[in-house]
Short mmCIF file of C-alpha atoms and ligand atoms in Angstrom, two decimals:
data_model
loop_
_atom_site.label_atom_id
_atom_site.label_comp_id
_atom_site.label_asym_id
_atom_site.label_seq_id
_atom_site.Cartn_x
_atom_site.Cartn_y
_atom_site.Cartn_z
CA MET C 1 77.22 85.65 118.69
CA SER C 2 77.36 86.80 122.11
CA PHE C 3 74.74 88.60 123.59
CA TYR C 4 74.90 90.97 127.00
CA VAL C 5 71.97 92.90 128.63
CA THR C 6 72.34 94.77 131.78
CA THR C 7 69.84 96.44 134.31
CA PRO C 8 70.91 99.15 136.32
CA ILE C 9 71.39 98.39 139.70
CA TYR C 10 68.90 98.98 142.06
CA TYR C 11 69.35 100.96 145.36
CA VAL C 12 68.86 99.10 148.46
CA ASN C 13 67.76 102.11 150.47
CA ALA C 14 64.42 101.04 149.64
CA ALA C 15 61.92 97.77 148.74
CA PRO C 16 61.40 97.84 144.94
CA HIS C 17 58.68 99.13 143.05
CA LEU C 18 56.84 98.65 139.69
CA GLY C 19 59.82 100.91 138.00
CA HIS C 20 62.92 98.31 139.14
CA ALA C 21 60.26 95.76 137.97
CA TYR C 22 60.11 97.81 134.37
CA SER C 23 63.53 98.16 133.55
CA THR C 24 64.21 94.24 134.73
CA ILE C 25 61.68 92.70 132.47
CA GLY C 26 62.43 94.82 129.72
CA ALA C 27 65.97 93.65 129.84
CA ASP C 28 64.73 89.89 130.23
CA ILE C 29 62.22 89.88 127.42
CA LEU C 30 65.61 90.90 125.20
CA ALA C 31 67.58 87.92 127.25
CA ARG C 32 64.69 85.36 126.35
CA HIS C 33 64.09 86.67 122.69
CA MET C 34 67.99 86.43 122.37
CA ARG C 35 68.26 83.10 123.62
CA GLN C 36 65.21 82.02 121.01
CA ARG C 37 67.33 83.04 118.39
CA GLY C 38 70.43 80.58 119.92
CA GLU C 39 72.29 83.77 120.78
CA ASP C 40 74.78 83.15 123.46
CA VAL C 41 73.59 85.54 126.38
CA PHE C 42 74.26 86.63 129.55
CA PHE C 43 71.98 88.65 131.47
CA LEU C 44 72.72 90.70 134.50
CA THR C 45 70.83 92.71 137.63
CA GLY C 46 71.59 93.25 141.06
CA VAL C 47 71.38 95.87 143.40
CA ASP C 48 73.74 99.17 144.54
CA GLU C 49 74.26 99.02 147.95
CA HIS C 50 77.08 101.87 148.79
CA GLY C 51 76.79 105.65 148.85
CA GLU C 52 75.30 108.18 150.77
CA PRO C 53 71.32 107.44 150.06
CA VAL C 54 71.80 103.95 151.65
CA ALA C 55 74.05 105.16 154.72
CA LEU C 56 71.21 108.05 155.37
CA ALA C 57 68.58 105.67 155.03
CA ALA C 58 70.31 102.83 157.21
CA GLU C 59 71.06 105.67 160.23
CA LYS C 60 67.38 106.97 160.26
CA GLU C 61 66.32 103.37 160.66
CA GLY C 62 69.26 102.81 163.58
CA VAL C 63 70.51 100.01 161.42
CA THR C 64 74.45 99.44 159.78
CA PRO C 65 74.39 99.94 155.74
CA GLN C 66 75.00 96.39 155.67
CA GLU C 67 72.40 94.98 157.68
CA LEU C 68 69.92 97.49 155.63
CA ALA C 69 71.77 96.66 152.48
CA ASP C 70 71.64 92.92 153.13
CA ARG C 71 67.67 93.11 154.18
CA ASN C 72 66.78 94.92 151.46
CA ALA C 73 69.45 92.96 148.63
CA ALA C 74 67.00 90.19 149.78
CA ARG C 75 63.91 91.38 149.05
CA PHE C 76 65.22 92.54 145.25
CA ARG C 77 66.48 89.23 144.86
CA ASP C 78 63.24 87.86 145.75
CA LEU C 79 61.54 90.43 142.61
CA MET C 80 63.45 88.10 139.98
CA PRO C 81 61.92 85.01 140.14
CA LEU C 82 58.92 86.53 140.83
CA ILE C 83 58.63 89.01 137.73
CA ASN C 84 60.11 85.74 135.96
CA ALA C 85 63.55 87.37 135.46
CA SER C 86 65.75 84.76 133.84
CA ASN C 87 69.11 86.76 134.98
CA ASP C 88 72.32 84.56 134.77
CA PHE C 89 73.82 86.58 137.98
CA PHE C 90 72.79 88.69 140.97
CA ILE C 91 75.30 91.47 141.78
CA ARG C 92 75.90 92.94 144.68
CA THR C 93 78.37 95.88 145.33
CA THR C 94 78.94 94.68 148.59
CA ASP C 95 80.91 91.23 147.05
CA ALA C 96 84.25 90.77 147.84
CA GLU C 97 85.38 90.03 144.20
CA HIS C 98 83.51 93.29 142.48
CA LYS C 99 85.07 95.38 145.11
CA ALA C 100 88.19 94.15 144.37
CA ALA C 101 87.76 94.68 140.80
CA VAL C 102 86.41 98.29 141.28
CA GLN C 103 89.92 98.87 142.76
CA ASP C 104 91.77 97.45 140.15
CA VAL C 105 89.69 99.46 136.95
CA LEU C 106 89.76 102.72 139.11
CA GLN C 107 93.50 102.40 139.83
CA ARG C 108 94.51 101.47 135.82
CA VAL C 109 92.71 104.84 135.41
CA HIS C 110 94.54 106.91 138.09
CA ASP C 111 97.85 105.02 136.92
CA ASN C 112 97.05 106.47 133.30
CA GLY C 113 97.35 109.69 134.60
CA HIS C 114 93.09 110.57 134.49
CA VAL C 115 92.95 111.47 138.12
CA TYR C 116 93.95 114.57 140.20
CA LYS C 117 93.55 116.03 143.57
CA GLY C 118 91.09 119.16 144.12
CA GLU C 119 88.64 120.78 145.92
CA TYR C 120 85.08 120.41 145.21
CA GLU C 121 82.35 122.94 145.53
CA GLY C 122 79.02 122.85 144.49
CA TRP C 123 75.61 121.79 145.23
CA TYR C 124 74.55 117.96 146.12
CA CYS C 125 71.28 116.08 146.24
CA PRO C 126 72.20 113.12 148.69
CA ARG C 127 69.09 111.26 147.71
CA CYS C 128 70.70 111.40 143.80
CA ALA C 129 74.12 111.13 145.16
CA ASP C 130 75.11 113.33 142.47
CA PHE C 131 76.12 116.65 142.52
CA LYS C 132 74.15 119.22 139.98
CA THR C 133 75.95 121.86 137.63
CA GLU C 134 73.89 125.21 137.55
CA ASN C 135 71.50 124.17 134.58
CA GLU C 136 70.21 121.34 136.57
CA ILE C 137 68.70 122.83 139.52
CA GLU C 138 65.37 123.19 139.99
CA ASP C 139 63.73 126.91 141.19
CA GLY C 140 64.70 127.40 144.72
CA ASN C 141 68.25 125.16 144.77
CA ARG C 142 66.30 122.44 144.48
CA CYS C 143 66.48 118.83 142.97
CA PRO C 144 64.50 118.38 139.82
CA ILE C 145 63.79 114.57 140.49
CA HIS C 146 63.20 114.57 144.27
CA HIS C 147 62.02 118.15 144.98
CA ILE C 148 64.58 118.66 147.79
CA GLU C 149 66.21 121.31 148.89
CA LEU C 150 70.25 120.77 147.93
CA THR C 151 73.00 121.01 150.11
CA ARG C 152 76.37 122.81 149.66
CA GLU C 153 79.29 120.72 149.15
CA LYS C 154 82.95 121.33 149.83
CA GLU C 155 85.56 119.04 150.65
CA GLU C 156 88.48 117.42 148.91
CA ASN C 157 88.45 115.09 146.39
CA TRP C 158 90.00 113.05 144.10
CA PHE C 159 88.73 114.31 140.50
CA PHE C 160 88.03 112.18 137.00
CA ALA C 161 89.42 114.39 134.16
CA LEU C 162 86.32 114.09 132.27
CA SER C 163 86.33 117.51 130.70
CA ALA C 164 89.51 115.74 128.64
CA PHE C 165 87.12 113.58 127.08
CA GLN C 166 85.19 115.45 125.38
CA GLU C 167 86.20 115.21 122.03
CA ARG C 168 87.09 111.16 122.19
CA LEU C 169 83.39 110.80 123.12
CA GLU C 170 82.34 113.20 120.52
CA GLN C 171 83.79 110.64 117.92
CA LEU C 172 82.25 107.53 119.74
CA TYR C 173 79.12 109.21 119.16
CA ALA C 174 79.40 110.08 115.45
CA SER C 175 81.18 106.49 114.60
CA GLN C 176 78.54 104.46 116.99
CA PRO C 177 75.11 106.35 116.15
CA ASP C 178 72.74 104.25 118.01
CA PHE C 179 75.44 104.20 121.09
CA VAL C 180 72.26 105.54 122.73
CA MET C 181 68.83 104.59 121.49
CA PRO C 182 66.30 105.79 121.06
CA ARG C 183 67.39 108.86 118.99
CA HIS C 184 66.01 111.68 121.33
CA ARG C 185 67.81 110.22 124.07
CA TYR C 186 71.25 110.03 121.82
CA ASN C 187 70.86 113.85 120.84
CA GLU C 188 69.68 114.98 124.57
CA ALA C 189 73.72 113.05 125.53
CA LEU C 190 75.02 114.12 122.99
CA SER C 191 74.11 118.02 123.57
CA PHE C 192 75.33 117.23 127.08
CA ILE C 193 78.84 116.49 125.78
CA ARG C 194 78.77 119.10 123.69
CA GLY C 195 77.64 121.80 125.94
CA GLY C 196 81.09 120.83 127.55
CA LEU C 197 82.31 118.87 130.37
CA GLN C 198 83.62 119.46 134.04
CA ASP C 199 85.50 117.19 135.45
CA VAL C 200 83.50 114.85 138.55
CA SER C 201 84.48 113.58 141.72
CA LEU C 202 85.68 110.21 141.70
CA SER C 203 86.09 109.37 145.71
CA ARG C 204 84.10 111.11 148.94
CA ALA C 205 86.44 111.73 151.83
CA ASN C 206 83.76 112.37 154.37
CA LEU C 207 82.19 108.95 153.85
CA THR C 208 82.99 105.15 154.62
CA TRP C 209 80.74 103.08 153.23
CA GLY C 210 82.00 102.08 150.16
CA VAL C 211 84.81 101.03 148.16
CA THR C 212 88.20 102.31 149.55
CA VAL C 213 90.58 104.01 147.09
CA PRO C 214 93.55 101.91 146.76
CA TRP C 215 95.72 105.36 146.38
CA ASP C 216 93.87 106.93 149.40
CA PRO C 217 92.47 104.82 151.79
CA GLY C 218 91.12 107.63 153.49
CA HIS C 219 88.97 108.20 150.58
CA VAL C 220 85.54 105.63 149.12
CA PHE C 221 85.18 105.89 145.66
CA TYR C 222 81.97 107.89 144.71
CA VAL C 223 79.07 105.54 144.41
CA TRP C 224 78.17 105.85 140.80
CA PHE C 225 81.87 104.30 139.47
CA ASP C 226 81.68 101.77 142.15
CA ALA C 227 78.49 101.17 140.75
CA LEU C 228 78.70 101.77 136.89
CA LEU C 229 81.56 99.05 136.93
CA ASN C 230 79.39 96.58 138.00
CA TYR C 231 78.57 95.42 134.51
CA TYR C 232 82.01 94.58 134.13
CA THR C 233 83.25 93.09 137.15
CA ALA C 234 80.44 90.75 137.51
CA LEU C 235 82.15 88.73 134.03
CA SER C 236 84.91 88.12 136.22
CA TYR C 237 83.61 86.38 139.32
CA ALA C 238 80.05 85.28 137.85
CA ARG C 239 80.34 81.74 136.96
CA PRO C 240 82.99 80.36 140.11
CA GLY C 241 86.12 79.33 138.30
CA GLU C 242 85.42 80.96 135.13
CA ASP C 243 86.22 84.88 133.53
CA LEU C 244 83.39 85.38 131.30
CA THR C 245 85.15 88.73 130.35
CA GLU C 246 86.03 88.01 127.13
CA ARG C 247 83.27 85.89 126.30
CA PHE C 248 81.06 89.14 126.93
CA TRP C 249 82.51 92.32 127.42
CA PRO C 250 81.89 94.70 125.62
CA ALA C 251 78.30 94.67 126.52
CA THR C 252 75.31 94.87 123.95
CA TYR C 253 72.32 97.06 125.60
CA HIS C 254 72.72 98.25 129.23
CA VAL C 255 68.74 99.25 129.53
CA ILE C 256 68.23 102.02 131.80
CA GLY C 257 65.68 104.47 132.85
CA LYS C 258 66.14 108.27 131.53
CA ASP C 259 66.63 109.54 135.35
CA ILE C 260 70.34 107.94 134.75
CA LEU C 261 71.36 109.14 131.68
CA LYS C 262 74.22 111.15 132.04
CA PHE C 263 76.30 108.25 134.07
CA HIS C 264 75.84 105.59 131.09
CA CYS C 265 75.73 107.93 128.27
CA VAL C 266 79.07 110.05 129.49
CA PHE C 267 80.70 109.32 132.49
CA TRP C 268 80.34 105.68 131.76
CA PRO C 269 82.41 105.57 128.21
CA ALA C 270 84.65 108.27 129.34
CA ILE C 271 85.75 106.56 132.49
CA LEU C 272 86.27 102.97 130.03
CA MET C 273 88.18 104.62 127.67
CA ALA C 274 90.46 105.85 130.70
CA ALA C 275 90.48 102.18 131.78
CA GLY C 276 91.49 101.38 128.40
CA LEU C 277 88.67 98.90 127.89
CA PRO C 278 85.96 98.78 124.93
CA VAL C 279 82.87 100.71 125.64
CA PRO C 280 79.63 98.95 125.47
CA GLU C 281 77.15 98.82 121.88
CA HIS C 282 74.02 100.53 123.08
CA VAL C 283 72.40 101.88 126.03
CA PHE C 284 69.04 101.91 125.66
CA VAL C 285 67.33 104.46 127.70
CA HIS C 286 63.83 104.17 128.77
CA GLY C 287 61.19 106.11 130.38
CA TYR C 288 59.10 106.98 133.66
CA LEU C 289 55.88 104.97 134.32
CA LEU C 290 53.83 108.24 136.19
CA MET C 291 51.18 108.22 138.47
CA GLN C 292 48.64 110.81 138.54
CA ASN C 293 48.46 112.34 142.13
CA ALA C 294 45.30 113.46 143.36
CA GLU C 295 45.41 116.89 142.03
CA GLY C 296 45.44 115.27 138.30
CA ARG C 297 49.44 115.65 138.09
CA GLU C 298 51.68 113.28 136.56
CA ASP C 299 54.60 112.67 138.57
CA LYS C 300 56.89 109.94 138.60
CA MET C 301 56.66 106.65 140.11
CA SER C 302 59.14 106.79 142.79
CA LYS C 303 59.38 105.60 146.23
CA SER C 304 60.07 109.03 147.95
CA LEU C 305 57.20 110.74 146.71
CA GLY C 306 54.81 107.96 148.26
CA ASN C 307 53.32 107.06 144.58
CA VAL C 308 53.64 103.59 143.84
CA LEU C 309 52.49 100.65 142.37
CA ASP C 310 53.49 97.75 144.32
CA PRO C 311 54.74 94.99 141.69
CA PHE C 312 54.01 92.04 144.31
CA GLU C 313 50.28 93.30 145.33
CA ILE C 314 49.58 93.39 141.29
CA ILE C 315 51.27 89.82 140.13
CA GLU C 316 48.90 88.45 143.46
CA ARG C 317 45.96 89.78 141.69
CA PHE C 318 46.73 89.74 138.40
CA GLY C 319 49.71 87.20 137.97
CA THR C 320 53.34 87.85 136.32
CA ASP C 321 52.57 87.38 132.95
CA ALA C 322 49.69 90.07 133.10
CA LEU C 323 52.05 92.72 135.00
CA ARG C 324 55.11 91.83 132.25
CA PHE C 325 52.43 92.64 129.46
CA TYR C 326 51.08 95.67 130.80
CA CYS C 327 54.20 97.60 131.46
CA PHE C 328 55.01 97.27 127.46
CA ARG C 329 51.76 97.45 126.24
CA ASP C 330 50.60 100.41 128.14
CA VAL C 331 53.51 102.40 127.57
CA SER C 332 55.60 102.69 124.91
CA PHE C 333 59.54 101.62 126.00
CA GLY C 334 61.08 104.82 125.36
CA GLN C 335 58.74 107.50 126.21
CA ASP C 336 57.27 108.52 129.20
CA GLY C 337 53.56 107.33 130.34
CA VAL C 338 50.93 106.89 132.84
CA VAL C 339 49.72 103.66 134.24
CA SER C 340 46.82 102.90 137.20
CA THR C 341 45.65 100.25 138.80
CA ALA C 342 41.94 100.68 136.59
CA GLN C 343 44.00 100.46 133.27
CA PHE C 344 45.63 97.45 134.32
CA GLY C 345 42.17 95.63 134.88
CA GLN C 346 41.04 97.14 131.55
CA ARG C 347 44.08 95.51 129.19
CA TYR C 348 43.69 92.10 131.51
CA GLU C 349 40.32 91.81 130.12
CA ALA C 350 39.91 93.38 126.87
CA GLU C 351 43.51 91.61 125.67
CA LEU C 352 44.38 88.97 127.76
CA ALA C 353 41.58 87.10 128.65
CA ASN C 354 38.97 88.23 125.62
CA GLU C 355 41.81 88.36 122.58
CA LEU C 356 44.43 85.99 123.67
CA GLY C 357 42.77 83.72 126.51
CA ASN C 358 39.55 83.44 124.41
CA LEU C 359 41.24 82.69 121.14
CA ALA C 360 43.52 79.95 122.65
CA SER C 361 40.79 78.35 124.05
CA ARG C 362 38.34 79.14 121.25
CA SER C 363 40.52 77.34 118.62
CA THR C 364 41.89 74.37 120.70
CA ASN C 365 38.35 73.80 121.33
CA MET C 366 37.47 73.73 118.09
CA VAL C 367 39.64 71.22 117.10
CA ALA C 368 38.89 69.09 120.32
CA ARG C 369 34.89 69.17 119.10
CA TYR C 370 34.87 69.30 115.64
CA ARG C 371 38.00 66.65 114.52
CA ASP C 372 39.16 64.87 118.25
CA GLY C 373 41.95 66.75 118.66
CA VAL C 374 43.56 66.02 115.06
CA VAL C 375 44.90 68.70 113.61
CA PRO C 376 43.71 68.57 109.98
CA ASP C 377 46.76 68.09 107.79
CA VAL C 378 45.81 70.24 104.76
CA SER C 379 46.98 73.58 102.98
CA LEU C 380 46.94 76.47 105.39
CA ASP C 381 44.79 79.51 103.79
CA PRO C 382 46.83 81.77 102.06
CA ALA C 383 44.97 84.75 103.61
CA LEU C 384 46.61 83.68 106.67
CA VAL C 385 49.70 82.91 105.16
CA GLU C 386 49.79 86.38 103.61
CA ALA C 387 49.02 87.59 107.19
CA PHE C 388 51.87 86.38 108.76
CA ALA C 389 54.23 86.56 106.01
CA GLY C 390 57.82 87.80 107.26
CA LEU C 391 56.49 88.69 111.07
CA GLU C 392 59.19 86.51 112.64
CA ALA C 393 61.67 88.92 110.34
CA ASP C 394 60.45 91.86 111.95
CA VAL C 395 59.52 91.11 114.95
CA ALA C 396 63.07 89.97 115.43
CA GLY C 397 64.37 93.58 113.85
CA LEU C 398 62.43 95.45 116.00
CA LEU C 399 64.15 93.40 119.30
CA ASP C 400 67.16 93.71 117.71
CA ARG C 401 66.64 97.63 118.43
CA ALA C 402 65.05 97.24 121.91
CA GLU C 403 61.94 97.98 120.31
CA ILE C 404 59.67 95.86 122.38
CA THR C 405 56.14 97.70 122.76
CA GLN C 406 56.75 98.13 118.20
CA ALA C 407 57.56 94.05 118.66
CA LEU C 408 54.50 93.39 120.87
CA GLU C 409 52.23 95.29 118.46
CA ALA C 410 53.00 93.15 115.44
CA ILE C 411 52.38 90.27 117.31
CA TRP C 412 48.97 91.45 118.96
CA GLU C 413 47.36 92.40 115.32
CA ARG C 414 47.99 89.01 114.19
CA VAL C 415 46.06 88.38 117.60
CA ARG C 416 43.21 90.36 116.45
CA ARG C 417 43.68 89.11 112.90
CA LEU C 418 42.98 85.59 114.61
CA ASN C 419 40.69 86.62 115.75
CA ALA C 420 38.84 87.77 113.27
CA TYR C 421 39.40 84.93 111.00
CA VAL C 422 37.61 82.72 113.43
CA ALA C 423 34.72 85.24 112.91
CA GLU C 424 35.00 85.25 109.15
CA THR C 425 35.13 81.64 108.62
CA ALA C 426 32.68 80.76 111.56
CA PRO C 427 34.06 77.15 111.99
CA TRP C 428 30.70 76.27 114.11
CA GLN C 429 28.44 76.90 110.96
CA LEU C 430 30.94 74.85 108.80
CA ALA C 431 30.34 72.26 111.18
CA LYS C 432 27.42 71.86 110.53
CA ASP C 433 27.26 71.11 106.80
CA PRO C 434 29.14 67.86 106.06
CA GLU C 435 29.70 69.20 102.01
CA ARG C 436 32.14 71.65 103.79
CA GLY C 437 34.64 69.58 105.68
CA GLU C 438 37.41 70.37 103.56
CA ASP C 439 36.85 74.17 104.49
CA LEU C 440 36.30 73.24 108.01
CA ASP C 441 39.68 71.38 107.87
CA ARG C 442 41.47 74.11 106.24
CA ALA C 443 39.71 77.06 108.96
CA LEU C 444 41.02 74.99 111.92
CA ALA C 445 44.40 73.99 110.58
CA SER C 446 44.54 77.42 109.70
CA VAL C 447 43.84 79.51 113.12
CA ILE C 448 45.56 76.25 115.10
CA GLU C 449 48.64 77.13 113.35
CA GLY C 450 48.53 80.82 113.98
CA VAL C 451 48.07 80.16 117.41
CA ARG C 452 50.97 78.38 117.76
CA VAL C 453 53.22 80.81 116.08
CA LEU C 454 51.90 83.27 118.20
CA GLY C 455 52.77 80.96 121.28
CA VAL C 456 56.48 81.20 119.62
CA LEU C 457 56.39 84.66 119.15
CA LEU C 458 54.90 85.70 122.42
CA THR C 459 57.25 83.10 124.57
CA PRO C 460 59.54 86.15 125.73
CA PHE C 461 56.88 88.48 126.64
CA LEU C 462 54.37 86.14 128.32
CA PRO C 463 56.70 82.55 129.31
CA GLU C 464 54.42 81.42 131.92
CA THR C 465 51.19 81.70 129.65
CA VAL C 466 52.48 79.97 126.29
CA ALA C 467 54.07 77.37 128.54
CA LYS C 468 50.52 76.49 129.65
CA LEU C 469 49.63 76.98 125.66
CA GLN C 470 52.26 74.77 124.84
CA MET C 471 50.60 72.14 127.22
CA ALA C 472 47.51 72.16 125.51
CA LEU C 473 49.53 72.21 121.50
CA GLY C 474 51.44 69.28 122.31
CA ASP C 475 54.52 70.94 121.14
CA ALA C 476 56.90 73.32 123.33
CA ASP C 477 59.41 74.11 120.46
CA SER C 478 59.99 77.98 120.87
CA THR C 479 63.33 78.27 119.05
CA TRP C 480 63.66 80.77 116.32
CA THR C 481 63.36 78.26 113.31
CA ALA C 482 59.60 77.69 114.35
CA ALA C 483 58.66 81.50 114.51
CA GLY C 484 57.32 81.03 110.77
CA TYR C 485 53.87 80.34 109.77
CA GLY C 486 53.85 77.22 108.43
CA ALA C 487 57.58 76.48 110.09
CA ARG C 488 56.12 73.49 112.07
CA ARG C 489 52.68 71.47 111.73
CA LEU C 490 51.04 70.23 115.20
CA GLN C 491 49.59 66.57 115.61
CA ARG C 492 47.10 66.72 118.38
CA VAL C 493 45.49 69.39 120.48
CA GLU C 494 43.57 69.31 123.76
CA LYS C 495 41.35 72.13 125.13
CA ALA C 496 43.30 74.77 126.82
CA GLU C 497 42.47 75.29 130.08
CA PRO C 498 41.55 79.39 130.85
CA LEU C 499 45.21 80.98 130.45
CA PHE C 500 43.70 84.88 131.88
CA PRO C 501 41.14 83.70 134.67
CA ARG C 502 38.74 86.13 135.72
CA ALA C 503 41.11 88.29 138.30
CA ALA C 504 40.80 88.34 142.05
N1 LIG R 601 71.68 102.90 141.90
C1 LIG R 601 71.26 103.36 140.87
C2 LIG R 601 71.86 102.54 139.24
C3 LIG R 601 73.29 102.13 139.31
S1 LIG R 601 72.97 101.39 137.84
C4 LIG R 601 75.35 101.23 137.43
C5 LIG R 601 69.81 104.01 140.73
N2 LIG R 601 68.86 102.55 141.10
S2 LIG R 601 67.43 103.34 141.38
O1 LIG R 601 67.02 102.24 142.79
O2 LIG R 601 67.13 104.64 142.18
O3 LIG R 601 67.01 102.57 140.25
C6 LIG R 601 67.21 103.45 138.94
C7 LIG R 601 66.07 102.79 138.04
O4 LIG R 601 64.82 102.52 138.33
C8 LIG R 601 65.76 104.15 136.96
O5 LIG R 601 66.89 104.17 135.93
C9 LIG R 601 64.99 102.97 135.73
O6 LIG R 601 65.38 102.08 135.40
C10 LIG R 601 64.19 102.36 137.10
N3 LIG R 601 63.03 102.82 137.99
C11 LIG R 601 62.54 103.52 138.97
N4 LIG R 601 61.83 104.48 138.77
C12 LIG R 601 61.18 104.22 137.88
C13 LIG R 601 60.04 104.58 137.31
N5 LIG R 601 59.21 105.66 138.14
N6 LIG R 601 59.78 104.30 136.20
C14 LIG R 601 60.82 103.95 134.88
N7 LIG R 601 61.65 103.46 135.78
C15 LIG R 601 62.17 103.63 136.72
O7 LIG R 601 69.38 104.64 140.14
#
């Protein structure tokens, strides 16, 4: 089975922040998990380089848009290995292949009769690069996201006849009830569609920083259509000499934030329909990471509001896995949630260092100490067999639905269960009593098997940590067949080094 997952492509008008890392890590967890299950996976991320936000930022800095794009694209590209994103390709919308493919697809939309020339007049946010409809405008004629005053724009544009797709979109939502997830976002998108669709600008006449409209070279495509198409165009040139489109299109999951729901859940399927292409299986819409401001109000973390957590700094202090863990543990994937450095530090200590880290070092240490590192080959304690029964199926089922936080919670319940088991069985007491050797064998074997399983299940979430753990366990099998409790048995273990040393 093929599994194709994407992130939004990020604007290069600013440096990456934790919000960008968040979407990318979410998609990465799904990609890594599906690889464990032996699926044929393609994971795409990249940058969105055209359009007014970039042109404006470049102008402000006195550089050309291409120079700014080159500089900031590199920063996003460098973020990927740092957060351990296992993306198969990094797309830049200034890639010549992407631009040619955009022209190709949109020419088809034109030739299929879904495009006309008209005059646009309305309210526009240059930061969103988005025309706002009346019910999207905040008091004082402001952008509801950036809170800046909207500008009145009037120009001759090519239009995409979105309104003609209302019925087909409603049919899509009826026939693919999990086209948009979670459910409340599906409802939001569907009610937007039912509220009546207006045609949208497909081109801009007054901009030059973009992909040229092939049938009217005085125009460039409206950046959103150029950007959305990345998901499709990348497949045609990501592997030199190979076209992956057949193999991976339509996409399985587009992971996005709720700010760009309208584009992905309404415009995107419509433009694909207009081009005669299949629509994606799912769009997963996550919430915002929020930061508390000085007045105690919660704001979306965003560069323009100046309240960003810098992922590079966090990684330096706590490590990549801690960041990957925190984002999905503290905020439920799909909901909004407040993040802070203080909470970050607390979870690091309480859950990673004390719960998981101690479990790993204690359990391996006890086997090393009481059994010279040899894992007793005895039957497993039924209490733990029961506690782990069905876990891997539950985790797979949750991740099939991109419910990352719930999957992590299911795993973490077992981290806690194993710690409780160690406390209950108190192997250090058993070790003092020569008559209780069998009980000790069983307790040690049962705990260490649990730790092995946790390693397999946590692989997509904490890849670096699990690699360290698996070194100590002498077993690096993270394939899904190894995910069941009792599916494999370890032979010898070594004492694990602290997985989460005290943060600097
Ligand atoms: N370039 C467009 C997307 C085009 S996709 C075809 C864009 N770029 S962006 O740089 O502004 O990134 C937006 C995405 O970054 C959001 O949809 C979300 O995935 C992520 N986030 C940015 N800030 C965020 C938070 N504060 N919280 C959570 N995610 C955030 O829009």
